[in-house]
CSV table of C-alpha atoms in Angstrom, one decimal:
chain,number,residue,atom,x,y,z
X,24,ILE,CA,0.0,0.0,0.0
X,25,LEU,CA,1.4,3.4,-1.0
X,26,ASN,CA,1.4,6.0,1.7
X,27,VAL,CA,1.2,9.8,1.3
X,28,GLU,CA,1.9,11.6,4.5
X,29,GLN,CA,1.2,15.3,5.2
X,30,SER,CA,2.4,17.4,8.1
X,31,PRO,CA,1.4,19.1,10.2
X,32,GLN,CA,-2.2,17.8,10.5
X,33,SER,CA,-3.4,21.3,11.4
X,34,LEU,CA,-1.9,24.7,11.7
X,35,HIS,CA,-3.1,28.0,13.3
X,36,VAL,CA,-1.4,31.2,12.3
X,37,GLN,CA,-2.0,34.9,12.5
X,38,GLU,CA,-2.8,37.0,9.5
X,39,GLY,CA,0.4,38.1,7.8
X,40,ASP,CA,2.4,35.0,8.9
X,41,SER,CA,4.1,32.9,6.2
X,42,THR,CA,3.7,29.2,6.6
X,43,ASN,CA,4.6,25.9,4.9
X,44,PHE,CA,3.4,22.3,4.8
X,45,THR,CA,5.1,19.1,3.8
X,46,CYS,CA,3.9,16.2,1.7
X,47,SER,CA,5.9,12.9,1.6
X,48,PHE,CA,5.3,10.3,-1.0
X,49,PRO,CA,6.9,7.2,-2.6
X,50,SER,CA,9.9,8.1,-4.7
X,51,SER,CA,9.5,5.1,-7.0
X,52,ASN,CA,7.2,5.0,-10.1
X,53,PHE,CA,6.5,8.7,-9.8
X,54,TYR,CA,4.4,10.4,-12.4
X,55,ALA,CA,3.0,13.5,-10.7
X,56,LEU,CA,2.3,15.3,-7.4
X,57,HIS,CA,-0.9,17.2,-7.1
X,58,TRP,CA,-1.9,20.0,-4.6
X,59,TYR,CA,-5.5,20.8,-3.9
X,60,ARG,CA,-7.2,23.5,-1.8
X,61,TRP,CA,-10.4,22.4,-0.1
X,62,GLU,CA,-12.6,25.0,1.6
X,63,THR,CA,-15.3,23.9,4.1
X,64,ALA,CA,-18.6,23.0,2.3
X,65,LYS,CA,-17.0,23.2,-1.1
X,66,SER,CA,-15.1,20.8,-3.4
X,67,PRO,CA,-11.4,20.4,-3.7
X,68,GLU,CA,-9.8,22.7,-6.3
X,69,ALA,CA,-6.5,22.1,-8.0
X,70,LEU,CA,-3.6,24.4,-7.1
X,71,PHE,CA,-0.7,22.7,-8.8
X,72,VAL,CA,0.3,19.5,-10.7
X,73,MET,CA,4.0,19.0,-10.6
X,74,THR,CA,5.9,16.4,-12.6
X,75,LEU,CA,9.6,17.2,-12.8
X,76,ASN,CA,12.2,16.9,-10.0
X,77,GLY,CA,13.1,20.4,-8.9
X,78,ASP,CA,9.8,21.9,-10.2
X,79,GLU,CA,8.7,25.1,-8.6
X,80,LYS,CA,5.2,26.5,-9.2
X,81,LYS,CA,3.6,29.7,-8.0
X,82,LYS,CA,0.0,31.0,-7.9
X,83,GLY,CA,-0.2,34.4,-6.2
X,84,ARG,CA,1.0,34.1,-2.7
X,85,ILE,CA,1.1,30.3,-2.8
X,86,SER,CA,4.1,28.3,-4.2
X,87,ALA,CA,5.2,24.7,-4.2
X,88,THR,CA,8.5,22.8,-4.7
X,89,LEU,CA,9.1,19.2,-5.7
X,90,ASN,CA,11.8,16.7,-4.9
X,91,THR,CA,11.0,13.4,-6.5
X,92,LYS,CA,14.3,11.7,-5.6
X,93,GLU,CA,13.7,12.0,-1.9
X,94,GLY,CA,9.9,12.0,-2.2
X,95,TYR,CA,8.7,15.2,-0.7
X,96,SER,CA,7.0,18.5,-1.7
X,97,TYR,CA,6.6,21.7,0.2
X,98,LEU,CA,3.7,24.1,-0.1
X,99,TYR,CA,4.4,27.7,1.0
X,100,ILE,CA,1.9,30.5,1.7
X,101,LYS,CA,3.4,33.9,2.0
X,102,GLY,CA,1.6,36.5,4.2
X,103,SER,CA,-1.4,34.3,5.1
X,104,GLN,CA,-4.9,35.8,4.9
X,105,PRO,CA,-8.1,34.6,6.5
X,106,GLU,CA,-9.4,33.6,3.1
X,107,ASP,CA,-6.5,31.1,2.9
X,108,SER,CA,-8.1,29.1,5.7
X,109,ALA,CA,-8.8,25.7,4.2
X,110,THR,CA,-7.5,22.1,4.1
X,111,TYR,CA,-4.6,21.6,1.7
X,112,LEU,CA,-4.4,18.1,0.1
X,113,CYS,CA,-1.5,16.6,-1.8
X,114,ALA,CA,-1.9,13.5,-4.0
X,115,PHE,CA,0.6,11.1,-5.6
X,116,SER,CA,0.1,9.7,-9.0
X,117,GLY,CA,2.2,6.7,-10.0
X,118,ASN,CA,2.0,4.6,-13.2
X,119,THR,CA,-1.3,2.9,-12.4
X,120,GLY,CA,-4.0,5.6,-13.0
X,121,LYS,CA,-4.7,5.8,-9.2
X,122,LEU,CA,-4.4,9.0,-7.3
X,123,ILE,CA,-3.5,8.6,-3.7
X,124,PHE,CA,-4.3,11.5,-1.3
X,125,GLY,CA,-2.7,12.4,1.9
X,126,GLN,CA,-4.9,13.2,4.9
X,127,GLY,CA,-4.4,17.0,4.4
X,128,THR,CA,-3.2,19.9,6.4
X,129,THR,CA,-5.9,22.2,7.8
X,130,LEU,CA,-4.9,25.8,8.0
X,131,GLN,CA,-6.7,28.4,10.2
X,132,VAL,CA,-5.6,32.0,9.7
X,133,LYS,CA,-6.8,34.3,12.5
X,134,PRO,CA,-7.4,38.0,11.6
N,7,GLU,CA,-19.7,26.3,-17.9
N,8,ALA,CA,-17.2,23.4,-17.5
N,9,GLN,CA,-18.3,21.3,-14.6
N,10,VAL,CA,-18.8,18.0,-12.9
N,11,THR,CA,-22.3,17.4,-11.5
N,12,GLN,CA,-23.5,14.8,-9.0
N,13,ASN,CA,-26.9,13.8,-8.0
N,14,PRO,CA,-28.3,13.6,-5.4
N,15,ARG,CA,-26.4,16.0,-3.2
N,16,TYR,CA,-27.9,14.5,0.0
N,17,LEU,CA,-29.4,11.0,0.5
N,18,ILE,CA,-30.6,9.2,3.6
N,19,THR,CA,-31.4,5.6,3.0
N,20,VAL,CA,-31.8,2.3,4.8
N,21,THR,CA,-29.6,-0.8,4.8
N,22,GLY,CA,-30.0,-3.0,1.8
N,23,LYS,CA,-31.9,-0.6,-0.5
N,24,LYS,CA,-30.0,-0.3,-3.8
N,25,LEU,CA,-29.0,3.2,-4.8
N,26,THR,CA,-27.2,5.0,-7.6
N,27,VAL,CA,-25.3,8.2,-7.4
N,28,THR,CA,-24.9,9.8,-10.8
N,29,CYS,CA,-21.9,11.8,-12.0
N,30,SER,CA,-21.6,13.7,-15.3
N,31,GLN,CA,-19.0,15.9,-16.8
N,32,ASN,CA,-19.2,18.2,-19.8
N,33,MET,CA,-15.5,18.7,-20.5
N,34,ASN,CA,-14.9,15.6,-22.7
N,35,HIS,CA,-12.6,14.2,-20.1
N,36,GLU,CA,-11.3,10.6,-20.6
N,37,TYR,CA,-10.6,9.9,-16.9
N,38,MET,CA,-13.2,9.8,-14.2
N,39,SER,CA,-13.0,8.7,-10.6
N,40,TRP,CA,-15.0,8.2,-7.4
N,41,TYR,CA,-13.7,9.0,-3.9
N,42,ARG,CA,-15.1,8.8,-0.4
N,43,GLN,CA,-14.1,11.1,2.4
N,44,ASP,CA,-14.3,10.1,6.0
N,45,PRO,CA,-13.0,12.0,9.0
N,46,GLY,CA,-9.4,11.3,9.8
N,47,LEU,CA,-9.0,9.2,6.6
N,48,GLY,CA,-8.8,11.7,3.8
N,49,LEU,CA,-10.0,11.1,0.3
N,50,ARG,CA,-9.9,7.4,-0.7
N,51,GLN,CA,-10.4,6.3,-4.2
N,52,ILE,CA,-13.2,3.8,-4.8
N,53,TYR,CA,-13.1,3.2,-8.6
N,54,TYR,CA,-11.7,5.0,-11.6
N,55,SER,CA,-12.1,4.8,-15.3
N,56,MET,CA,-9.4,5.6,-17.9
N,57,ASN,CA,-12.0,5.7,-20.7
N,58,VAL,CA,-15.3,4.4,-21.9
N,59,GLU,CA,-15.8,0.7,-20.9
N,60,VAL,CA,-12.5,0.7,-18.9
N,61,THR,CA,-12.8,0.7,-15.1
N,62,ASP,CA,-10.5,-0.3,-12.3
N,63,LYS,CA,-10.6,-0.7,-8.6
N,64,GLY,CA,-9.2,1.9,-6.3
N,65,ASP,CA,-8.2,1.4,-2.7
N,66,VAL,CA,-11.7,0.8,-1.3
N,67,PRO,CA,-13.9,-0.8,-3.9
N,68,GLU,CA,-15.8,-3.3,-1.7
N,69,GLY,CA,-19.5,-2.8,-1.8
N,70,TYR,CA,-19.5,-0.6,-4.9
N,71,LYS,CA,-20.0,-1.0,-8.6
N,72,VAL,CA,-19.4,1.4,-11.4
N,73,SER,CA,-20.0,1.5,-15.2
N,74,ARG,CA,-18.7,3.8,-18.0
N,75,LYS,CA,-21.0,3.3,-21.0
N,76,GLU,CA,-20.6,6.9,-22.2
N,77,LYS,CA,-17.7,9.2,-21.8
N,78,ARG,CA,-19.6,11.9,-19.9
N,79,ASN,CA,-21.2,9.6,-17.2
N,80,PHE,CA,-19.8,7.5,-14.4
N,81,PRO,CA,-22.5,6.4,-12.0
N,82,LEU,CA,-21.6,4.8,-8.6
N,83,ILE,CA,-23.9,1.9,-7.6
N,84,LEU,CA,-24.4,0.6,-4.1
N,85,GLU,CA,-26.2,-2.7,-4.5
N,86,SER,CA,-26.8,-3.3,-0.8
N,87,PRO,CA,-25.8,-0.3,1.2
N,88,SER,CA,-24.6,-0.7,4.8
N,89,PRO,CA,-24.0,1.8,7.6
N,90,ASN,CA,-20.2,1.7,7.0
N,91,GLN,CA,-20.9,3.3,3.6
N,92,THR,CA,-22.2,6.5,5.3
N,93,SER,CA,-19.8,9.0,3.9
N,94,LEU,CA,-19.2,12.1,1.7
N,95,TYR,CA,-18.7,11.0,-1.9
N,96,PHE,CA,-16.9,13.0,-4.6
N,97,CYS,CA,-16.8,12.3,-8.3
N,98,ALA,CA,-13.9,13.8,-10.3
N,99,SER,CA,-12.7,14.0,-13.9
N,100,SER,CA,-9.5,14.9,-15.7
N,101,LEU,CA,-8.3,15.2,-19.3
N,102,SER,CA,-6.5,11.9,-19.2
N,103,GLY,CA,-5.5,9.1,-16.8
N,104,THR,CA,-1.8,9.8,-16.9
N,105,GLY,CA,-2.0,11.6,-13.6
N,106,THR,CA,-0.4,14.7,-15.0
N,107,TYR,CA,-3.6,16.6,-15.4
N,108,GLU,CA,-5.5,18.3,-12.6
N,109,GLN,CA,-8.8,16.7,-11.4
N,110,TYR,CA,-12.1,18.6,-11.4
N,111,PHE,CA,-14.3,17.6,-8.5
N,112,GLY,CA,-18.1,17.5,-8.3
N,113,PRO,CA,-20.0,19.2,-5.5
N,114,GLY,CA,-20.2,16.0,-3.4
N,115,THR,CA,-22.9,13.6,-2.2
N,116,ARG,CA,-23.5,13.2,1.5
N,117,LEU,CA,-24.9,9.7,2.0
N,118,THR,CA,-26.3,8.4,5.3
N,119,VAL,CA,-27.2,4.7,5.6
N,120,THR,CA,-29.3,3.8,8.6
């Protein structure tokens, strides 16, 4: 069974703080690493799909890096805002068509 | 508008009464998938489909059936629901099954089996 681990499980920060989360995944048979943002009472929405070792992607104040050789990805949020409060999910895609999700990191940003 | 739709959004049913949750996408996506979300367990894949007439088991397929007769539709069937299938279900689609394309999620179906 392939495991995708995310840490921390939850995080409380003040508005304006910068923060980062970790996603660990199997380093073999790697095809892609996905990041999704999931707000309460909504559906998950894609942030990034990363495929190459050393990849860095950015969307506004959110960025992500990828290390496929050691099997980890970091998601960074610069200057957190209350609207960034959500659960952030990562998912590993191997060569099987399956997408395996981590349990998520729940971020709460206090005004 | 490009979207994935699911019906019903909420369903309360009794043990053993067959039900179907429909999923439809209008983006001409090849890949479709079903997930369930349970507290503390994250999203777990039930079944996925790489294309029409091609379906495969995910990590938690027991008690579920799927079919993919048309590209746009991917219904989830519970032949004899049990209380441990009470969960939040999401359907998703993506351009292809290579894993290198983002998935688009439906609004979710909250199922309660009593």
